[in-house]
């Protein structure tokens, strides 16, 4: 196999070592770990290069600047490789994979995020398997999109959500089928791999720092205390509402804040706090006012994808009407419409 894969190592448990303060990444160490994995040099493995980021991060510290750095690293090497693997912490992997799915416009090669729950320096690490399969998937060129490979499954990056802090199957894609199952063979699902067609060549769209908020509702919430979050200087607020997008309707404090937020020019978007399913504004009377006041439903998008999509759409500089339209449009397979 003379395919070439570029591995971008950004940090995360996969390359961490124990320290006095808990697990942390260690500069320059990961290469030595890879040297010990004989399979990485078998004839049926593609060629690969490793690019180590500086600083290496726990993914809790990954944000807009790091997304731009990942995008830039791919852009600079795009023509030199058949695919890319991004080694990343699991905690915010679904956010980063969602962000990159939007930022890498016209992507025609696989970009596979992976990592591990147990560091590679430990005997039971899941990192070796995740890494080897991700390299193969990146080289095969079948899933030409941003995906996450973890625990034997390849899933669409912007459909993924982290479901376990402990299990080796740490991610799932509640509202979209798996792209590939990895057993004795790597079995792709042709149907799941369908994507909206994008016009134009590959291009990196950088993300800007945009003030947005996510507000998870809970019974008994004192909405007056959260009012500034909804109304002050926010470009957008994602409400994680109950069920199919419902909010308390007998206490009008929230709906009043939403009205003021909309008058201030902020966009109010609604996701469901359910693990699976769709936010359908107007299905119940308790979401009717959200609709009346111009809130936009994120339908079956994960909150991770909705956050990334809002960063992206505001970074495009769209006007309000175009942005609202784009939020409900399937751009990269992130939403069922
Ligand atoms: N805290 C780690 C991180 O997200 C967890 C992991 O990689 O699994 O970087």
mmCIF file of C-alpha atoms and ligand atoms in Angstrom:
data_model
loop_
_atom_site.group_PDB
_atom_site.id
_atom_site.type_symbol
_atom_site.label_atom_id
_atom_site.label_comp_id
_atom_site.label_asym_id
_atom_site.label_seq_id
_atom_site.Cartn_x
_atom_site.Cartn_y
_atom_site.Cartn_z
ATOM 1 C CA UNK A 1 0.000 0.000 0.000
ATOM 2 C CA UNK A 2 1.680 3.260 -1.006
ATOM 3 C CA UNK A 3 -0.894 5.627 0.433
ATOM 4 C CA UNK A 4 0.204 8.390 2.786
ATOM 5 C CA UNK A 5 -1.523 9.499 5.957
ATOM 6 C CA UNK A 6 -0.678 12.476 8.109
ATOM 7 C CA UNK A 7 -1.271 12.087 11.859
ATOM 8 C CA UNK A 8 -1.839 15.356 13.682
ATOM 9 C CA UNK A 9 -1.263 14.802 17.378
ATOM 10 C CA UNK A 10 -2.972 17.535 19.390
ATOM 11 C CA UNK A 11 -2.993 15.893 22.852
ATOM 12 C CA UNK A 12 -5.548 13.883 24.817
ATOM 13 C CA UNK A 13 -5.365 10.756 26.937
ATOM 14 C CA UNK A 14 -3.869 8.656 24.134
ATOM 15 C CA UNK A 15 -0.397 10.177 24.672
ATOM 16 C CA UNK A 16 -0.712 11.221 28.308
ATOM 17 C CA UNK A 17 1.437 10.119 31.230
ATOM 18 C CA UNK A 18 0.564 10.043 34.933
ATOM 19 C CA UNK A 19 1.775 13.115 36.863
ATOM 20 C CA UNK A 20 1.318 14.341 40.468
ATOM 21 C CA UNK A 21 -1.729 16.265 39.278
ATOM 22 C CA UNK A 22 -3.282 13.493 37.184
ATOM 23 C CA UNK A 23 -2.842 12.568 33.525
ATOM 24 C CA UNK A 24 -1.191 15.167 31.287
ATOM 25 C CA UNK A 25 0.410 15.184 27.829
ATOM 26 C CA UNK A 26 4.213 15.105 27.549
ATOM 27 C CA UNK A 27 6.068 16.899 24.796
ATOM 28 C CA UNK A 28 8.135 14.720 22.442
ATOM 29 C CA UNK A 29 7.027 11.441 24.073
ATOM 30 C CA UNK A 30 4.411 10.112 21.667
ATOM 31 C CA UNK A 31 6.880 9.284 18.907
ATOM 32 C CA UNK A 32 8.656 6.823 21.182
ATOM 33 C CA UNK A 33 5.308 5.134 21.918
ATOM 34 C CA UNK A 34 4.635 4.698 18.212
ATOM 35 C CA UNK A 35 8.103 3.213 17.697
ATOM 36 C CA UNK A 36 7.056 0.349 19.962
ATOM 37 C CA UNK A 37 4.016 -0.608 17.832
ATOM 38 C CA UNK A 38 5.354 -3.072 15.267
ATOM 39 C CA UNK A 39 2.047 -3.193 13.327
ATOM 40 C CA UNK A 40 2.445 0.437 12.309
ATOM 41 C CA UNK A 41 5.310 -0.643 10.071
ATOM 42 C CA UNK A 42 3.733 -3.724 8.496
ATOM 43 C CA UNK A 43 3.714 -3.836 4.696
ATOM 44 C CA UNK A 44 -0.052 -3.494 4.536
ATOM 45 C CA UNK A 45 0.001 -0.265 6.500
ATOM 46 C CA UNK A 46 0.134 3.019 4.620
ATOM 47 C CA UNK A 47 3.062 5.348 5.103
ATOM 48 C CA UNK A 48 2.446 7.873 7.827
ATOM 49 C CA UNK A 49 4.024 10.969 9.291
ATOM 50 C CA UNK A 50 3.403 12.410 12.730
ATOM 51 C CA UNK A 51 3.021 16.134 13.366
ATOM 52 C CA UNK A 52 3.073 16.999 17.052
ATOM 53 C CA UNK A 53 1.254 20.153 18.096
ATOM 54 C CA UNK A 54 2.776 22.592 20.535
ATOM 55 C CA UNK A 55 1.462 22.860 23.170
ATOM 56 C CA UNK A 56 -0.142 19.435 23.523
ATOM 57 C CA UNK A 57 -3.494 19.871 25.207
ATOM 58 C CA UNK A 58 -6.096 18.149 27.263
ATOM 59 C CA UNK A 59 -9.088 18.699 24.984
ATOM 60 C CA UNK A 60 -10.834 20.707 27.710
ATOM 61 C CA UNK A 61 -8.453 23.472 26.605
ATOM 62 C CA UNK A 62 -9.256 23.138 22.915
ATOM 63 C CA UNK A 63 -11.229 26.016 21.449
ATOM 64 C CA UNK A 64 -11.533 28.232 18.383
ATOM 65 C CA UNK A 65 -7.775 28.922 18.030
ATOM 66 C CA UNK A 66 -6.939 25.233 18.162
ATOM 67 C CA UNK A 67 -9.653 24.420 15.584
ATOM 68 C CA UNK A 68 -8.027 26.977 13.309
ATOM 69 C CA UNK A 69 -4.589 25.446 13.955
ATOM 70 C CA UNK A 70 -5.921 21.965 13.048
ATOM 71 C CA UNK A 71 -7.558 23.326 9.902
ATOM 72 C CA UNK A 72 -4.383 25.173 8.944
ATOM 73 C CA UNK A 73 -2.230 22.050 9.466
ATOM 74 C CA UNK A 74 -4.509 20.121 7.079
ATOM 75 C CA UNK A 75 -4.607 22.935 4.545
ATOM 76 C CA UNK A 76 -0.805 23.152 4.395
ATOM 77 C CA UNK A 77 -0.494 19.396 3.765
ATOM 78 C CA UNK A 78 -3.721 18.732 1.860
ATOM 79 C CA UNK A 79 -2.081 17.791 -1.449
ATOM 80 C CA UNK A 80 0.666 15.686 0.126
ATOM 81 C CA UNK A 81 -1.502 13.068 1.837
ATOM 82 C CA UNK A 82 -4.409 10.739 1.054
ATOM 83 C CA UNK A 83 -6.007 11.293 4.427
ATOM 84 C CA UNK A 84 -5.569 12.710 7.906
ATOM 85 C CA UNK A 85 -5.880 11.344 11.433
ATOM 86 C CA UNK A 86 -6.325 13.816 14.267
ATOM 87 C CA UNK A 87 -5.361 12.494 17.697
ATOM 88 C CA UNK A 88 -7.422 14.462 20.156
ATOM 89 C CA UNK A 89 -8.771 14.200 23.696
ATOM 90 C CA UNK A 90 -12.187 12.632 23.913
ATOM 91 C CA UNK A 91 -13.786 15.282 26.135
ATOM 92 C CA UNK A 92 -14.356 17.831 23.372
ATOM 93 C CA UNK A 93 -13.669 15.648 20.342
ATOM 94 C CA UNK A 94 -17.289 15.868 19.154
ATOM 95 C CA UNK A 95 -17.086 19.691 19.201
ATOM 96 C CA UNK A 96 -13.793 19.753 17.281
ATOM 97 C CA UNK A 97 -14.969 17.175 14.746
ATOM 98 C CA UNK A 98 -18.159 19.197 14.233
ATOM 99 C CA UNK A 99 -16.177 22.424 13.850
ATOM 100 C CA UNK A 100 -13.735 20.942 11.339
ATOM 101 C CA UNK A 101 -16.615 19.433 9.340
ATOM 102 C CA UNK A 102 -17.829 22.957 8.620
ATOM 103 C CA UNK A 103 -14.435 24.648 8.312
ATOM 104 C CA UNK A 104 -12.992 22.193 5.751
ATOM 105 C CA UNK A 105 -15.125 23.293 2.814
ATOM 106 C CA UNK A 106 -15.110 21.034 -0.239
ATOM 107 C CA UNK A 107 -13.263 18.303 1.680
ATOM 108 C CA UNK A 108 -12.440 15.384 -0.611
ATOM 109 C CA UNK A 109 -10.326 13.249 1.732
ATOM 110 C CA UNK A 110 -10.920 11.434 5.026
ATOM 111 C CA UNK A 111 -10.200 13.328 8.234
ATOM 112 C CA UNK A 112 -10.547 10.860 11.106
ATOM 113 C CA UNK A 113 -10.539 11.971 14.713
ATOM 114 C CA UNK A 114 -9.514 9.411 17.314
ATOM 115 C CA UNK A 115 -7.963 9.075 20.750
ATOM 116 C CA UNK A 116 -8.354 6.714 23.664
ATOM 117 C CA UNK A 117 -9.840 6.254 27.084
ATOM 118 C CA UNK A 118 -6.704 4.549 28.440
ATOM 119 C CA UNK A 119 -3.275 6.076 27.664
ATOM 120 C CA UNK A 120 -1.036 4.193 25.240
ATOM 121 C CA UNK A 121 1.610 3.877 27.944
ATOM 122 C CA UNK A 122 -0.710 1.462 29.756
ATOM 123 C CA UNK A 123 -1.062 -2.198 28.934
ATOM 124 C CA UNK A 124 -4.857 -2.205 28.314
ATOM 125 C CA UNK A 125 -4.858 0.909 26.171
ATOM 126 C CA UNK A 126 -7.541 1.172 23.512
ATOM 127 C CA UNK A 127 -5.307 3.668 21.709
ATOM 128 C CA UNK A 128 -3.406 1.175 19.532
ATOM 129 C CA UNK A 129 -6.555 -0.254 17.966
ATOM 130 C CA UNK A 130 -8.149 3.137 17.499
ATOM 131 C CA UNK A 131 -5.009 4.535 15.909
ATOM 132 C CA UNK A 132 -4.309 1.609 13.553
ATOM 133 C CA UNK A 133 -7.901 1.480 12.291
ATOM 134 C CA UNK A 134 -8.058 5.250 11.885
ATOM 135 C CA UNK A 135 -4.885 5.240 9.774
ATOM 136 C CA UNK A 136 -6.333 2.502 7.554
ATOM 137 C CA UNK A 137 -9.654 4.330 7.195
ATOM 138 C CA UNK A 138 -7.851 7.583 6.383
ATOM 139 C CA UNK A 139 -5.827 5.795 3.697
ATOM 140 C CA UNK A 140 -8.787 3.958 2.139
ATOM 141 C CA UNK A 141 -10.438 7.158 1.002
ATOM 142 C CA UNK A 142 -13.994 5.817 1.302
ATOM 143 C CA UNK A 143 -15.307 8.153 4.014
ATOM 144 C CA UNK A 144 -14.234 11.523 2.587
ATOM 145 C CA UNK A 145 -15.569 13.585 5.444
ATOM 146 C CA UNK A 146 -14.737 14.467 9.041
ATOM 147 C CA UNK A 147 -15.438 11.402 11.173
ATOM 148 C CA UNK A 148 -14.648 9.913 14.557
ATOM 149 C CA UNK A 149 -13.307 6.389 14.854
ATOM 150 C CA UNK A 150 -13.680 4.971 18.334
ATOM 151 C CA UNK A 151 -14.391 1.586 19.902
ATOM 152 C CA UNK A 152 -14.864 -0.238 16.599
ATOM 153 C CA UNK A 153 -17.203 2.284 14.977
ATOM 154 C CA UNK A 154 -16.738 5.033 12.453
ATOM 155 C CA UNK A 155 -19.275 7.796 12.989
ATOM 156 C CA UNK A 156 -19.940 11.147 11.366
ATOM 157 C CA UNK A 157 -18.045 13.810 13.322
ATOM 158 C CA UNK A 158 -20.882 16.315 13.483
ATOM 159 C CA UNK A 159 -23.353 13.621 14.609
ATOM 160 C CA UNK A 160 -21.179 12.362 17.423
ATOM 161 C CA UNK A 161 -21.587 12.796 21.131
ATOM 162 C CA UNK A 162 -19.454 11.505 23.999
ATOM 163 C CA UNK A 163 -21.609 9.103 26.006
ATOM 164 C CA UNK A 164 -19.206 7.628 28.514
ATOM 165 C CA UNK A 165 -16.306 8.800 30.629
ATOM 166 C CA UNK A 166 -15.386 5.163 31.326
ATOM 167 C CA UNK A 167 -16.395 2.807 28.535
ATOM 168 C CA UNK A 168 -14.127 2.053 25.618
ATOM 169 C CA UNK A 169 -17.102 2.748 23.353
ATOM 170 C CA UNK A 170 -17.107 6.420 24.308
ATOM 171 C CA UNK A 171 -19.017 7.907 21.376
ATOM 172 C CA UNK A 172 -22.230 7.358 19.590
ATOM 173 C CA UNK A 173 -24.265 9.017 16.887
ATOM 174 C CA UNK A 174 -27.816 8.951 18.262
ATOM 175 C CA UNK A 175 -29.591 10.461 15.266
ATOM 176 C CA UNK A 176 -27.568 9.034 12.397
ATOM 177 C CA UNK A 177 -26.404 5.563 11.368
ATOM 178 C CA UNK A 178 -22.804 4.446 11.813
ATOM 179 C CA UNK A 179 -20.575 5.117 8.774
ATOM 180 C CA UNK A 180 -18.603 1.908 9.188
ATOM 181 C CA UNK A 181 -18.385 -1.045 11.565
ATOM 182 C CA UNK A 182 -14.971 -2.500 12.158
ATOM 183 C CA UNK A 183 -14.823 -6.229 12.809
ATOM 184 C CA UNK A 184 -12.782 -8.704 10.794
ATOM 185 C CA UNK A 185 -13.355 -6.306 7.889
ATOM 186 C CA UNK A 186 -14.045 -2.587 7.732
ATOM 187 C CA UNK A 187 -17.654 -2.517 6.508
ATOM 188 C CA UNK A 188 -18.769 0.874 5.233
ATOM 189 C CA UNK A 189 -22.407 1.814 4.911
ATOM 190 C CA UNK A 190 -22.779 3.398 1.476
ATOM 191 C CA UNK A 191 -26.111 4.835 2.486
ATOM 192 C CA UNK A 192 -24.803 6.523 5.623
ATOM 193 C CA UNK A 193 -21.891 8.019 3.686
ATOM 194 C CA UNK A 194 -24.152 10.274 1.616
ATOM 195 C CA UNK A 195 -23.513 13.988 2.065
ATOM 196 C CA UNK A 196 -24.853 17.223 0.593
ATOM 197 C CA UNK A 197 -22.795 18.076 -2.498
ATOM 198 C CA UNK A 198 -20.540 21.094 -2.036
ATOM 199 C CA UNK A 199 -19.515 23.228 -4.966
ATOM 200 C CA UNK A 200 -15.927 24.382 -5.212
ATOM 201 C CA UNK A 201 -12.468 23.185 -4.328
ATOM 202 C CA UNK A 202 -11.108 22.409 -0.899
ATOM 203 C CA UNK A 203 -10.794 25.542 1.188
ATOM 204 C CA UNK A 204 -10.239 26.274 4.875
ATOM 205 C CA UNK A 205 -12.752 28.633 6.443
ATOM 206 C CA UNK A 206 -11.303 29.956 9.681
ATOM 207 C CA UNK A 207 -13.534 30.327 12.722
ATOM 208 C CA UNK A 208 -13.862 33.600 14.605
ATOM 209 C CA UNK A 209 -14.362 34.028 18.335
ATOM 210 C CA UNK A 210 -18.126 34.551 18.553
ATOM 211 C CA UNK A 211 -19.945 35.164 21.851
ATOM 212 C CA UNK A 212 -22.531 32.397 22.068
ATOM 213 C CA UNK A 213 -24.106 30.594 25.022
ATOM 214 C CA UNK A 214 -25.731 27.251 25.752
ATOM 215 C CA UNK A 215 -28.406 27.261 28.423
ATOM 216 C CA UNK A 216 -29.653 23.930 29.718
ATOM 217 C CA UNK A 217 -33.099 24.242 31.270
ATOM 218 C CA UNK A 218 -34.073 22.408 34.459
ATOM 219 C CA UNK A 219 -37.221 22.321 36.547
ATOM 220 C CA UNK A 220 -37.320 25.186 39.020
ATOM 221 C CA UNK A 221 -34.725 27.255 37.161
ATOM 222 C CA UNK A 222 -34.573 30.908 38.307
ATOM 223 C CA UNK A 223 -34.747 32.487 34.852
ATOM 224 C CA UNK A 224 -34.307 36.011 36.209
ATOM 225 C CA UNK A 225 -30.755 35.076 37.308
ATOM 226 C CA UNK A 226 -29.907 33.899 33.808
ATOM 227 C CA UNK A 227 -31.476 36.860 32.031
ATOM 228 C CA UNK A 228 -28.123 38.672 31.387
ATOM 229 C CA UNK A 229 -26.765 35.549 29.734
ATOM 230 C CA UNK A 230 -29.629 35.509 27.284
ATOM 231 C CA UNK A 231 -29.817 39.212 26.575
ATOM 232 C CA UNK A 232 -26.336 40.790 26.959
ATOM 233 C CA UNK A 233 -23.937 40.902 24.018
ATOM 234 C CA UNK A 234 -24.687 37.371 22.890
ATOM 235 C CA UNK A 235 -24.815 36.743 19.171
ATOM 236 C CA UNK A 236 -26.715 33.548 19.832
ATOM 237 C CA UNK A 237 -28.087 31.444 22.660
ATOM 238 C CA UNK A 238 -28.780 27.741 22.288
ATOM 239 C CA UNK A 239 -31.518 26.651 24.650
ATOM 240 C CA UNK A 240 -31.272 22.998 25.570
ATOM 241 C CA UNK A 241 -34.983 22.561 26.057
ATOM 242 C CA UNK A 242 -37.030 19.633 27.291
ATOM 243 C CA UNK A 243 -38.220 16.842 25.007
ATOM 244 C CA UNK A 244 -39.137 18.085 21.567
ATOM 245 C CA UNK A 245 -38.124 21.672 22.375
ATOM 246 C CA UNK A 246 -40.462 22.534 25.223
ATOM 247 C CA UNK A 247 -39.955 25.230 27.866
ATOM 248 C CA UNK A 248 -41.886 26.204 31.008
ATOM 249 C CA UNK A 249 -44.834 28.314 29.888
ATOM 250 C CA UNK A 250 -46.567 29.211 33.176
ATOM 251 C CA UNK A 251 -43.575 31.197 34.370
ATOM 252 C CA UNK A 252 -43.140 33.860 31.678
ATOM 253 C CA UNK A 253 -39.650 34.996 32.788
ATOM 254 C CA UNK A 254 -37.843 32.888 30.221
ATOM 255 C CA UNK A 255 -40.036 33.819 27.306
ATOM 256 C CA UNK A 256 -39.696 37.509 28.273
ATOM 257 C CA UNK A 257 -35.906 37.191 28.195
ATOM 258 C CA UNK A 258 -36.074 35.417 24.865
ATOM 259 C CA UNK A 259 -38.212 38.219 23.500
ATOM 260 C CA UNK A 260 -35.672 40.816 24.672
ATOM 261 C CA UNK A 261 -32.778 38.759 23.304
ATOM 262 C CA UNK A 262 -34.444 38.644 19.895
ATOM 263 C CA UNK A 263 -35.154 42.393 20.036
ATOM 264 C CA UNK A 264 -31.448 42.956 20.843
ATOM 265 C CA UNK A 265 -30.581 41.069 17.672
ATOM 266 C CA UNK A 266 -29.469 37.793 19.314
ATOM 267 C CA UNK A 267 -30.450 34.545 17.718
ATOM 268 C CA UNK A 268 -32.213 32.000 19.917
ATOM 269 C CA UNK A 269 -31.743 28.417 18.769
ATOM 270 C CA UNK A 270 -33.332 25.365 20.344
ATOM 271 C CA UNK A 271 -31.857 21.894 20.795
ATOM 272 C CA UNK A 272 -33.429 19.040 22.701
ATOM 273 C CA UNK A 273 -31.716 17.910 25.867
ATOM 274 C CA UNK A 274 -32.816 14.379 24.982
ATOM 275 C CA UNK A 275 -30.087 12.033 23.875
ATOM 276 C CA UNK A 276 -31.931 11.300 20.608
ATOM 277 C CA UNK A 277 -34.761 12.817 18.579
ATOM 278 C CA UNK A 278 -35.790 16.157 17.152
ATOM 279 C CA UNK A 279 -36.711 19.587 18.525
ATOM 280 C CA UNK A 280 -40.063 20.394 16.860
ATOM 281 C CA UNK A 281 -41.206 23.847 17.879
ATOM 282 C CA UNK A 282 -44.985 24.070 17.977
ATOM 283 C CA UNK A 283 -45.555 20.352 18.473
ATOM 284 C CA UNK A 284 -46.653 21.191 22.025
ATOM 285 C CA UNK A 285 -48.223 24.369 23.326
ATOM 286 C CA UNK A 286 -45.195 24.724 25.633
ATOM 287 C CA UNK A 287 -42.938 25.454 22.668
ATOM 288 C CA UNK A 288 -45.393 27.573 20.691
ATOM 289 C CA UNK A 289 -44.122 30.883 22.059
ATOM 290 C CA UNK A 290 -40.552 30.048 21.172
ATOM 291 C CA UNK A 291 -41.723 29.792 17.599
ATOM 292 C CA UNK A 292 -43.736 33.025 17.860
ATOM 293 C CA UNK A 293 -40.679 34.917 19.100
ATOM 294 C CA UNK A 294 -38.479 33.791 16.259
ATOM 295 C CA UNK A 295 -36.487 30.998 17.890
ATOM 296 C CA UNK A 296 -34.950 28.592 15.380
ATOM 297 C CA UNK A 297 -35.105 24.835 15.873
ATOM 298 C CA UNK A 298 -31.846 22.916 15.560
ATOM 299 C CA UNK A 299 -33.994 19.860 14.733
ATOM 300 C CA UNK A 300 -31.971 16.689 15.380
ATOM 301 C CA UNK A 301 -28.555 18.340 15.574
ATOM 302 C CA UNK A 302 -26.430 17.539 18.594
ATOM 303 C CA UNK A 303 -25.669 20.515 20.813
ATOM 304 C CA UNK A 304 -22.005 20.049 19.809
ATOM 305 C CA UNK A 305 -22.891 20.401 16.127
ATOM 306 C CA UNK A 306 -25.193 23.362 16.804
ATOM 307 C CA UNK A 307 -22.421 25.190 18.689
ATOM 308 C CA UNK A 308 -19.918 24.555 15.900
ATOM 309 C CA UNK A 309 -22.423 25.488 13.202
ATOM 310 C CA UNK A 310 -23.214 28.796 14.876
ATOM 311 C CA UNK A 311 -19.513 29.657 15.126
ATOM 312 C CA UNK A 312 -19.184 28.805 11.452
ATOM 313 C CA UNK A 313 -22.240 30.690 10.211
ATOM 314 C CA UNK A 314 -21.348 33.839 12.177
ATOM 315 C CA UNK A 315 -17.759 33.540 10.907
ATOM 316 C CA UNK A 316 -19.171 33.574 7.347
ATOM 317 C CA UNK A 317 -20.650 36.978 8.147
ATOM 318 C CA UNK A 318 -24.158 36.065 6.960
ATOM 319 C CA UNK A 319 -27.018 38.458 7.589
ATOM 320 C CA UNK A 320 -29.727 37.415 10.036
ATOM 321 C CA UNK A 321 -32.136 35.947 7.474
ATOM 322 C CA UNK A 322 -29.434 33.973 5.665
ATOM 323 C CA UNK A 323 -28.016 32.728 8.941
ATOM 324 C CA UNK A 324 -31.402 31.493 10.149
ATOM 325 C CA UNK A 325 -31.951 29.731 6.827
ATOM 326 C CA UNK A 326 -28.507 28.121 6.899
ATOM 327 C CA UNK A 327 -28.966 26.922 10.474
ATOM 328 C CA UNK A 328 -31.905 24.781 9.358
ATOM 329 C CA UNK A 329 -30.184 23.606 6.165
ATOM 330 C CA UNK A 330 -28.209 20.392 5.932
ATOM 331 C CA UNK A 331 -24.694 21.634 5.108
ATOM 332 C CA UNK A 332 -22.456 18.676 6.023
ATOM 333 C CA UNK A 333 -24.808 15.901 6.982
ATOM 334 C CA UNK A 334 -25.255 17.337 10.484
ATOM 335 C CA UNK A 335 -29.068 17.531 10.399
ATOM 336 C CA UNK A 336 -31.940 15.516 8.937
ATOM 337 C CA UNK A 337 -34.194 17.765 6.886
HETATM 338 N N1 LIG B 1 -9.337 14.768 29.436
HETATM 339 C C1 LIG B 1 -8.948 14.019 28.273
HETATM 340 C C2 LIG B 1 -9.049 14.936 27.066
HETATM 341 O O1 LIG B 1 -10.129 15.157 26.592
HETATM 342 C C3 LIG B 1 -9.827 12.827 28.105
HETATM 343 C C4 LIG B 1 -9.473 11.923 26.946
HETATM 344 O O2 LIG B 1 -8.686 12.191 26.085
HETATM 345 O O3 LIG B 1 -10.073 10.830 26.885
HETATM 346 O O4 LIG B 1 -8.054 15.437 26.615
#
